[in-house]
XYZ file of N, CA and C in Angstrom:
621
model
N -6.536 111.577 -9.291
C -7.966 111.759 -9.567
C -8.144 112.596 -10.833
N -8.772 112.427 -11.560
C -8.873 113.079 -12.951
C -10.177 114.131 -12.866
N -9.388 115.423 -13.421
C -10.232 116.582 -12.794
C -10.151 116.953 -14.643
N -11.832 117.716 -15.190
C -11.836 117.895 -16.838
C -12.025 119.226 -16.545
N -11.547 119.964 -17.486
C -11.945 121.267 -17.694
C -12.284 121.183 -19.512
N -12.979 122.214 -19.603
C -13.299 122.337 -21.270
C -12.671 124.372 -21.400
N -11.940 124.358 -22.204
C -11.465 125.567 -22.818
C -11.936 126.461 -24.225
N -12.931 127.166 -24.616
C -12.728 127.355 -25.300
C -12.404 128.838 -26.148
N -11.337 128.741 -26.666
C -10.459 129.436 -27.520
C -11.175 130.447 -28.936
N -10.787 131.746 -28.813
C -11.492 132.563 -29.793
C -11.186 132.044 -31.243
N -11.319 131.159 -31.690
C -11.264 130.707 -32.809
C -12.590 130.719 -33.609
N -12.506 129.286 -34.103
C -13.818 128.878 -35.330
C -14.519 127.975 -34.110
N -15.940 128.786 -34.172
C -16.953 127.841 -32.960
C -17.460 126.456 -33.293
N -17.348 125.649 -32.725
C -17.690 124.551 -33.625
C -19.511 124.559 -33.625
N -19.297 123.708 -34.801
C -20.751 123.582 -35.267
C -21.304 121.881 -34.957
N -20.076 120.852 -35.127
C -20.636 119.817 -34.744
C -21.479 119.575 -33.236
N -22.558 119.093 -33.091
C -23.583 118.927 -32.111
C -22.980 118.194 -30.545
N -22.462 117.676 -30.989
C -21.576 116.742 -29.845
C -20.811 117.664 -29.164
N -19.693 118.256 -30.085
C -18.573 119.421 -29.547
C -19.610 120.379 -28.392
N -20.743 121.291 -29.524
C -21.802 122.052 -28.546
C -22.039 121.186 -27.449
N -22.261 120.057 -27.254
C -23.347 119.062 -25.995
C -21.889 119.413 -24.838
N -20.881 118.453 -25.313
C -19.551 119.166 -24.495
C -19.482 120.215 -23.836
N -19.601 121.457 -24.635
C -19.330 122.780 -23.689
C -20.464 122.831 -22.758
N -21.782 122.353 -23.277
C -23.178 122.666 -22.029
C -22.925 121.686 -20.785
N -22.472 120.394 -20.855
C -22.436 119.432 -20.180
C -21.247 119.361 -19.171
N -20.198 120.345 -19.787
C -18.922 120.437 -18.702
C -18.919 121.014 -17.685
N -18.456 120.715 -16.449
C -18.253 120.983 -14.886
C -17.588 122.408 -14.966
N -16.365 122.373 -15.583
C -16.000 123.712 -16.062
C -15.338 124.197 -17.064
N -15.951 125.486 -17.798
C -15.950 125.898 -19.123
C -15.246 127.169 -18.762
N -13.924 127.289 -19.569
C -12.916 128.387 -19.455
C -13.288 129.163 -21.227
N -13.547 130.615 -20.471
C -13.510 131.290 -22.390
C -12.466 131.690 -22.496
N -11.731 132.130 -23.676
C -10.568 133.000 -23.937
C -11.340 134.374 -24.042
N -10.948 135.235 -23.413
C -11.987 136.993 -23.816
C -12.914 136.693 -25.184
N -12.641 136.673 -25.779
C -13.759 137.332 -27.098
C -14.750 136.240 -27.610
N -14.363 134.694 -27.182
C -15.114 133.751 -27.357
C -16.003 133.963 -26.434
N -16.676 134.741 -25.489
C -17.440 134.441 -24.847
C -18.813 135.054 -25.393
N -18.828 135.502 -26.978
C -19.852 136.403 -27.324
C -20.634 134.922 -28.445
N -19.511 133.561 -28.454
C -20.375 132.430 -28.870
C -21.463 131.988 -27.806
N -20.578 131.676 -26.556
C -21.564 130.999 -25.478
C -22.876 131.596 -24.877
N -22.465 133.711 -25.175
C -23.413 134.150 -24.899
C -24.892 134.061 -25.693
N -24.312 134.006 -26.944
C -25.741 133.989 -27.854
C -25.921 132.477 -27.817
N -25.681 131.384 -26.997
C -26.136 129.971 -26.645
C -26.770 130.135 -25.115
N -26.624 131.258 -24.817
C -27.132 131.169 -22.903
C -26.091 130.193 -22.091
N -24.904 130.455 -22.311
C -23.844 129.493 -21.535
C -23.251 130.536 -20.799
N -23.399 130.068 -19.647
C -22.741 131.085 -18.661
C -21.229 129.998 -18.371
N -19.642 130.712 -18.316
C -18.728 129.793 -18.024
C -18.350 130.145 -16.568
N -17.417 129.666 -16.442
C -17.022 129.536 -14.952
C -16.050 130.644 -14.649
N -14.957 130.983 -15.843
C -14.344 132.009 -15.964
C -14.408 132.651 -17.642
N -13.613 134.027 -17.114
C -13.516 134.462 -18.748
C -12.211 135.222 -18.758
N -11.271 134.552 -19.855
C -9.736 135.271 -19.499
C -9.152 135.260 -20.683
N -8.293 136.334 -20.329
C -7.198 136.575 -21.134
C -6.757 137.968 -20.954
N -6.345 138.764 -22.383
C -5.619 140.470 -22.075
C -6.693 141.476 -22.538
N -8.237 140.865 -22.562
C -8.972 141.491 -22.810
C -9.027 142.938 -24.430
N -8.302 142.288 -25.244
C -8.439 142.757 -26.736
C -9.318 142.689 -27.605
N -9.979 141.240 -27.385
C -11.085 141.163 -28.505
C -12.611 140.444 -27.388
N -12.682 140.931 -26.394
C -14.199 141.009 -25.831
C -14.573 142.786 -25.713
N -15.645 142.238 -26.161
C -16.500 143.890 -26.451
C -17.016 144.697 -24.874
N -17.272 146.199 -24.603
C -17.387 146.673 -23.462
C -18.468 145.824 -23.277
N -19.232 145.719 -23.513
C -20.826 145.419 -23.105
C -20.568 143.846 -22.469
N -19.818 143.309 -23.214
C -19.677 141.694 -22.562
C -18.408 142.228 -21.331
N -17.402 143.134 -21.060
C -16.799 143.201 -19.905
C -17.725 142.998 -18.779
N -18.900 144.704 -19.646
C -19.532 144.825 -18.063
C -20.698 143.697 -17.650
N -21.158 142.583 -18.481
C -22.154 141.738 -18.459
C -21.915 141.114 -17.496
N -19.949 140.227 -17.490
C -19.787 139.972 -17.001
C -18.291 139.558 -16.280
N -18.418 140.932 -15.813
C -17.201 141.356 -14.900
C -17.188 140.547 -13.916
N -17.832 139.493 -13.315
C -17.470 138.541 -11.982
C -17.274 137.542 -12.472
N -16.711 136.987 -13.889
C -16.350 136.347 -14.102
C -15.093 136.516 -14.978
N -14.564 137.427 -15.141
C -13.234 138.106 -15.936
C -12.202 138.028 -14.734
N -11.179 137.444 -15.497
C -9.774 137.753 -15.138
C -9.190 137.539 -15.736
N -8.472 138.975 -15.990
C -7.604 140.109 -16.629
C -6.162 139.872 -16.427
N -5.599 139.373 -17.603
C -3.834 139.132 -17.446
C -3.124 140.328 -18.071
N -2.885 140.963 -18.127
C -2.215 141.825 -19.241
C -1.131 141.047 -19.904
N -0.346 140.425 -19.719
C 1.541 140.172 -19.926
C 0.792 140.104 -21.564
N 2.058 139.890 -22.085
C 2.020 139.764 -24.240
C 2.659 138.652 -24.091
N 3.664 137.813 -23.402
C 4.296 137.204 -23.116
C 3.741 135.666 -23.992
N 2.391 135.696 -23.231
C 1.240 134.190 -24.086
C 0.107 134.370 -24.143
N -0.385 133.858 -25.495
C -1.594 134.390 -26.245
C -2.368 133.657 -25.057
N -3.986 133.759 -25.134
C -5.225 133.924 -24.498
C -5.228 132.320 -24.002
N -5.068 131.777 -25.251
C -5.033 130.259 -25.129
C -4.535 129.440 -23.632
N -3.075 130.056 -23.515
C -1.848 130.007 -21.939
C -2.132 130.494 -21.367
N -3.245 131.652 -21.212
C -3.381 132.149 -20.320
C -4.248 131.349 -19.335
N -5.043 130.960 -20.306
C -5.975 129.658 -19.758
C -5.753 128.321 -19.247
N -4.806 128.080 -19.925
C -4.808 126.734 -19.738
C -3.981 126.721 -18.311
N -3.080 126.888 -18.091
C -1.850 127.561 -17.002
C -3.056 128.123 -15.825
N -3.676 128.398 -16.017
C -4.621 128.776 -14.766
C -5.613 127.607 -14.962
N -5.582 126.744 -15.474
C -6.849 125.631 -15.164
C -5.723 124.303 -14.456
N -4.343 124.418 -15.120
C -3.304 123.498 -14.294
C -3.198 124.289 -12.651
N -3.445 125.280 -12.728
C -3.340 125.990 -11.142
C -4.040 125.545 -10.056
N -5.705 125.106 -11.416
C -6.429 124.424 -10.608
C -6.729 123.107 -9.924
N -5.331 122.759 -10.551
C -5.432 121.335 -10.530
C -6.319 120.106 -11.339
N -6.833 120.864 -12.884
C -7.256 120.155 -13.495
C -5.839 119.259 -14.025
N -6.511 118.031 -14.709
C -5.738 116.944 -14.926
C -6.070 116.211 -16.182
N -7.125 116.737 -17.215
C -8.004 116.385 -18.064
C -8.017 117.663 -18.820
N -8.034 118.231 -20.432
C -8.181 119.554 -20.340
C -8.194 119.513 -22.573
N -9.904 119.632 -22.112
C -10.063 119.563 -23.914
C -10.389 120.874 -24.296
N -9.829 121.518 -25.292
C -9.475 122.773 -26.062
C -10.540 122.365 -27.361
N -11.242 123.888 -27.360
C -12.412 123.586 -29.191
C -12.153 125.527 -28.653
N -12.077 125.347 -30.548
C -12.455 126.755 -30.801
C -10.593 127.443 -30.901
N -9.921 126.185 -31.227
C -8.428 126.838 -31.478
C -7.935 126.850 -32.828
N -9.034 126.681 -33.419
C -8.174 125.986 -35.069
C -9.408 127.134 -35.696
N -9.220 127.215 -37.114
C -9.760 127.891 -38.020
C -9.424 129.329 -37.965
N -10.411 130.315 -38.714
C -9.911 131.730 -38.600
C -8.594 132.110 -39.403
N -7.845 132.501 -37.991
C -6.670 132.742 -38.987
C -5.711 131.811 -38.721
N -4.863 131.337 -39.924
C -4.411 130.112 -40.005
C -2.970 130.470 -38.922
N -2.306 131.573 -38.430
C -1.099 131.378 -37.768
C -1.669 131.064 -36.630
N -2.708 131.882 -36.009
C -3.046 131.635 -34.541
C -3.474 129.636 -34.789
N -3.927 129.300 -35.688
C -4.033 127.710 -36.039
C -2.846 126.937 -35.580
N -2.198 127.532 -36.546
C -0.696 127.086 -36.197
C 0.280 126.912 -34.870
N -0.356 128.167 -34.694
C 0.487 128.440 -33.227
C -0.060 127.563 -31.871
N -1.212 127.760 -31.596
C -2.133 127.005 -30.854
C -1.674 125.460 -30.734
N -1.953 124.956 -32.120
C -1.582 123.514 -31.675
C 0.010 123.023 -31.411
N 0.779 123.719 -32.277
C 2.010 123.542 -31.125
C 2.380 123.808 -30.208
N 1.336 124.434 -29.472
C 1.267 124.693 -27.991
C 0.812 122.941 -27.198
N 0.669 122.310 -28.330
C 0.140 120.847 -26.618
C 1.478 120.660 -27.150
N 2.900 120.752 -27.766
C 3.901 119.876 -27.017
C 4.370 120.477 -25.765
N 4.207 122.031 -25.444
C 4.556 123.077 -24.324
C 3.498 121.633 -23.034
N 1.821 121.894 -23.251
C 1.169 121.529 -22.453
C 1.421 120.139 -22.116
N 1.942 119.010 -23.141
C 2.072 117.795 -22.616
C 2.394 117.341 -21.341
N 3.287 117.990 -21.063
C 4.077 117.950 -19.365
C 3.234 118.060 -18.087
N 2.288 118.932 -18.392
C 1.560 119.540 -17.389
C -0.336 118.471 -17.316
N -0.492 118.418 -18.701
C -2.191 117.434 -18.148
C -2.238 116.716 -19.449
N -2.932 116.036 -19.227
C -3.978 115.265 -20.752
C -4.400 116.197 -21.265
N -4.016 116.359 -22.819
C -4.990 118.012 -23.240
C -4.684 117.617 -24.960
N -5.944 117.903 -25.595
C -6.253 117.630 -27.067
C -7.099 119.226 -27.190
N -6.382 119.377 -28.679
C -7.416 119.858 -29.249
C -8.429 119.258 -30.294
N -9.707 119.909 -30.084
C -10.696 119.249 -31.206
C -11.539 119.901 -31.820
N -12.198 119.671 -33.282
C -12.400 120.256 -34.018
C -13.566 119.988 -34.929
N -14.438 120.440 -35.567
C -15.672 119.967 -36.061
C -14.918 118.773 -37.044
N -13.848 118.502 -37.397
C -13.221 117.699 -38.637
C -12.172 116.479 -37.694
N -11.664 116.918 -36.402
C -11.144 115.722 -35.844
C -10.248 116.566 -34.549
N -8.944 115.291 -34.223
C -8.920 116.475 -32.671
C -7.116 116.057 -32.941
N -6.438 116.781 -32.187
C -4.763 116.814 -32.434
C -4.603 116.223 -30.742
N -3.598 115.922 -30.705
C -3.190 115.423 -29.357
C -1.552 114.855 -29.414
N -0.640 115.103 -28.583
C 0.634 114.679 -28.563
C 0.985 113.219 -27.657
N 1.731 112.748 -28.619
C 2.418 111.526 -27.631
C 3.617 111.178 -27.828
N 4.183 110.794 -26.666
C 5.601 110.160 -26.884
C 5.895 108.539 -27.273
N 6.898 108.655 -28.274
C 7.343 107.804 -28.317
C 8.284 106.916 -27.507
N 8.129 105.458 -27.277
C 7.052 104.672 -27.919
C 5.469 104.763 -27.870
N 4.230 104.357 -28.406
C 3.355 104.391 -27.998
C 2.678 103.985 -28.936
N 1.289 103.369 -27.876
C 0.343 103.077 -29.096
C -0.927 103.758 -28.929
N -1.773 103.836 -30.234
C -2.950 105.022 -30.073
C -3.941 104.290 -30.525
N -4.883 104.562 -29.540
C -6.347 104.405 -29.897
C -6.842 104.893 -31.235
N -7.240 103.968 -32.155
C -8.153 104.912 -33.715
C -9.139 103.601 -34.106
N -9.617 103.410 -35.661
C -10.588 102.707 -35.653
C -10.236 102.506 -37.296
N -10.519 101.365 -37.683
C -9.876 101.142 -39.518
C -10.610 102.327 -40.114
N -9.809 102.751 -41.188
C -10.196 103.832 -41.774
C -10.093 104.926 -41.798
N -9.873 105.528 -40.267
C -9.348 106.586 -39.492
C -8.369 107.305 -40.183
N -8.304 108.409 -40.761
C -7.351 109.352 -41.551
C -6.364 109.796 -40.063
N -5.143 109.640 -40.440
C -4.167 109.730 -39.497
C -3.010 110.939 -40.201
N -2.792 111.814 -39.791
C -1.852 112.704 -39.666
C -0.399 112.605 -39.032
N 1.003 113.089 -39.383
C 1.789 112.895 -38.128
C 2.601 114.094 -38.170
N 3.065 114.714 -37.119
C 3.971 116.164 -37.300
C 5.283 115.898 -35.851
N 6.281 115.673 -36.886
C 7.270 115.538 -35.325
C 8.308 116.603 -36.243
N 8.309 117.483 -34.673
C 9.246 119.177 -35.161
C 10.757 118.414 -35.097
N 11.245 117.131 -34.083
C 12.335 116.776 -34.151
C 12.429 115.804 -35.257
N 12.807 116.996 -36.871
C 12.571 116.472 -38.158
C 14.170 115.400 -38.391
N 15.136 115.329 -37.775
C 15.818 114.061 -37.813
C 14.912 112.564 -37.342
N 14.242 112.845 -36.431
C 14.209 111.328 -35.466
C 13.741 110.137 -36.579
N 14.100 109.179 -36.521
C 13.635 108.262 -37.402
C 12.671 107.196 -36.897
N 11.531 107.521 -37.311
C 9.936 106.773 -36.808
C 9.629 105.343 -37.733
N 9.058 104.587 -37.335
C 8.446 103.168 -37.404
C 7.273 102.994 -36.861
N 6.277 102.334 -37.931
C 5.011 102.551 -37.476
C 4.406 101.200 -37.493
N 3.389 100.807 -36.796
C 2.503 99.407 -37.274
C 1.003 99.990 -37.606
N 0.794 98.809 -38.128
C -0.798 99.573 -38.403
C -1.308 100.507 -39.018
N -0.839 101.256 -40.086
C -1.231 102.659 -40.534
C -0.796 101.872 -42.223
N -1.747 102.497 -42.950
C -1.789 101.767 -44.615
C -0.671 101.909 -45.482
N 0.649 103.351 -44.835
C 1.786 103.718 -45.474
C 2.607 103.675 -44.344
N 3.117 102.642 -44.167
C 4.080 102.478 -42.788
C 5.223 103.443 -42.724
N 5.617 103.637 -42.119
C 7.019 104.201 -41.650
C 7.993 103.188 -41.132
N 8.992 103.322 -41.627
C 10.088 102.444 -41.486
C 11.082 102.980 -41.031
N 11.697 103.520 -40.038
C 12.640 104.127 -39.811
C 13.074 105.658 -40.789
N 12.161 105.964 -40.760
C 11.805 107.213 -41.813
C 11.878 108.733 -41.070
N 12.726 109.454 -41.209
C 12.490 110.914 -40.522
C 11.346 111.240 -41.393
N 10.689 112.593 -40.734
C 9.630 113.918 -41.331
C 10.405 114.926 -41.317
N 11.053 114.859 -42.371
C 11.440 116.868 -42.121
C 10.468 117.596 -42.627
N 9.477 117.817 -43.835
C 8.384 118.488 -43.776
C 7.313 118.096 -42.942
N 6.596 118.611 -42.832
C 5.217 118.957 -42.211
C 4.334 117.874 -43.226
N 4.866 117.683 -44.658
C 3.845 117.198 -45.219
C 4.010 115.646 -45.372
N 5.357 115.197 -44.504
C 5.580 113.743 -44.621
C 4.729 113.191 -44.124
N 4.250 113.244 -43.309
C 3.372 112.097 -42.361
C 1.998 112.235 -42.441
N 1.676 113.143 -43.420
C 0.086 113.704 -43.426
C -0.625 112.581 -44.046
N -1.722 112.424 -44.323
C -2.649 111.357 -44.908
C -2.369 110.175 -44.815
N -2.549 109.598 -44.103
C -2.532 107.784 -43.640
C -3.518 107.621 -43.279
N -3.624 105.905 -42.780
C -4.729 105.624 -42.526
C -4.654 104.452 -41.646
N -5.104 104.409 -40.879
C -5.042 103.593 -39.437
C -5.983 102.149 -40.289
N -5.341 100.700 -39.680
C -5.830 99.273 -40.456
C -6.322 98.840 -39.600
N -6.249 99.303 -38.209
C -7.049 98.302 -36.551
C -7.610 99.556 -35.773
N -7.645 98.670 -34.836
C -8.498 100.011 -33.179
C -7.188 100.483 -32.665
N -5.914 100.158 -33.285
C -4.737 101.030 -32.691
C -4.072 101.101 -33.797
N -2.903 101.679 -33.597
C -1.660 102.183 -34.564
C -0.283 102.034 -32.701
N 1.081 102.096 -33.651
C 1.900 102.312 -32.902
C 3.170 102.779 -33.346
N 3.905 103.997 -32.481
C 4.904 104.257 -33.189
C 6.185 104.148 -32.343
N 7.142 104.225 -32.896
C 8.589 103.801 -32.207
C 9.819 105.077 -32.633
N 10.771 105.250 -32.407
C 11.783 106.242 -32.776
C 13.254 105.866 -32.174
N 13.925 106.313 -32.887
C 15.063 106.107 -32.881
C 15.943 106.556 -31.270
N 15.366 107.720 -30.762
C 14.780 108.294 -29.396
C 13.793 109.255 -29.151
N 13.367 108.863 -28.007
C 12.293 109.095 -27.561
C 11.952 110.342 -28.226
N 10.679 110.767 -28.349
C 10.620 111.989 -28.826
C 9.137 112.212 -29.168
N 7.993 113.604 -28.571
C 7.309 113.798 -28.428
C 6.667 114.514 -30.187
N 5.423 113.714 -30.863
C 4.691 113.877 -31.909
C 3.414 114.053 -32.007
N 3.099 115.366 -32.231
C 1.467 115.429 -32.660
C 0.928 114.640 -33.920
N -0.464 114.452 -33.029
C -0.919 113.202 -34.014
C -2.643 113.844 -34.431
N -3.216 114.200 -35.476
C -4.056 114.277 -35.919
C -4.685 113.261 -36.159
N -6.131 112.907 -35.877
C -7.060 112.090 -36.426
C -8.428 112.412 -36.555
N -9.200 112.203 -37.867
C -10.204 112.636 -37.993
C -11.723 112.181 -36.937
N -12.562 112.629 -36.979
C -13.610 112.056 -36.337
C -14.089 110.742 -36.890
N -13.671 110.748 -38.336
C -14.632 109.184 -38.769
C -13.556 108.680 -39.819
């Protein structure tokens, strides 16, 4: 049964209208501590509010202390703290906004956190500019002609093959970060293949 949670992460709040309709419209809305001073000045009350409590202010503790829970460990940023307690809950669905921008390591860091989360639910992050999401190879992905396509596989040997995308891959490793960046999806899918199996974040823009 597919259970959604919406997460969102002290990052850059999004501004696109849709992303906002999302957080009002979700069953349940997880803050990371200090993001909850966006939802407050929107009148969004969430369901929980978590993390090691560093960057929420006293006044939002005591606002709303029946909805805080307090992890201390350093172990994993705010982000795991969350998400790991929404898999507790048996969500099975689990979209992340508000993880990208700011400062660019926590950027960084964040989204290589869905190859950690892959195992555990369906979970993308998304972004006023487009949304990241991991898949294994083989596979094919939903996009739309035109679609700016990204690719980042950390297992920088594997050698990938692609259909559908305007600069194919042919049995081609990524050892930088910047191999697979800017493509462009030619149908309503793309598909990729590897030499073995092997799990790749895939960026795509909204339009």
């Amino acid at each position: 049964m597919k259970k959604q949670a919406l997460i969102l992460a002290n990052g850059q709040f999004p501004r696109n209208p849709t992303l906002i309709q999302a957080i009002k419209n979700t069953t349940f809305l997880v803050a990371c501590d200090g993001a909850i001073k966006h939802l407050d000045r929107l009148k969004i009350i969430p369901n929980i509010i978590i993390g090691d409590l560093d960057s929420i202010s006293k006044k939002f503790q005591k606002k709303y202390a029946n909805k805080i829970i307090h992890i201390k460990e350093q172990e994993s940023n705010d982000l795991s703290k969350a998400f790991f307690y929404c898999i507790k809950q048996n969500f099975t669905h689990i979209t992340i906004l508000g993880a990208t921008g700011k400062r660019e390591d926590h950027t960084l860091a964040n989204i290589s956190l869905l190859l950690q989360y892959y195992d555990y639910a369906n979970v993308e992050i998304r972004s006023d500019y487009g949304y990241f999401k991991v898949y294994e190879t083989p596979c094919k992905i939903p996009s739309h002609k035109g679609q700016q396509i990204s690719l980042f596989c950390l297992e920088t040997h594997r050698k990938i093959t692609s259909t559908n995308l305007k600069y194919p891959l042919k049995n081609l490793a990524l050892p930088l970060w910047a191999n697979g960046t800017l493509n462009e999806a030619l149908d309503s899918h793309f598909s990729l293949i590897s030499d073995k199996k092997t799990k790749i974040i895939i960026y795509q823009t909204l339009v």
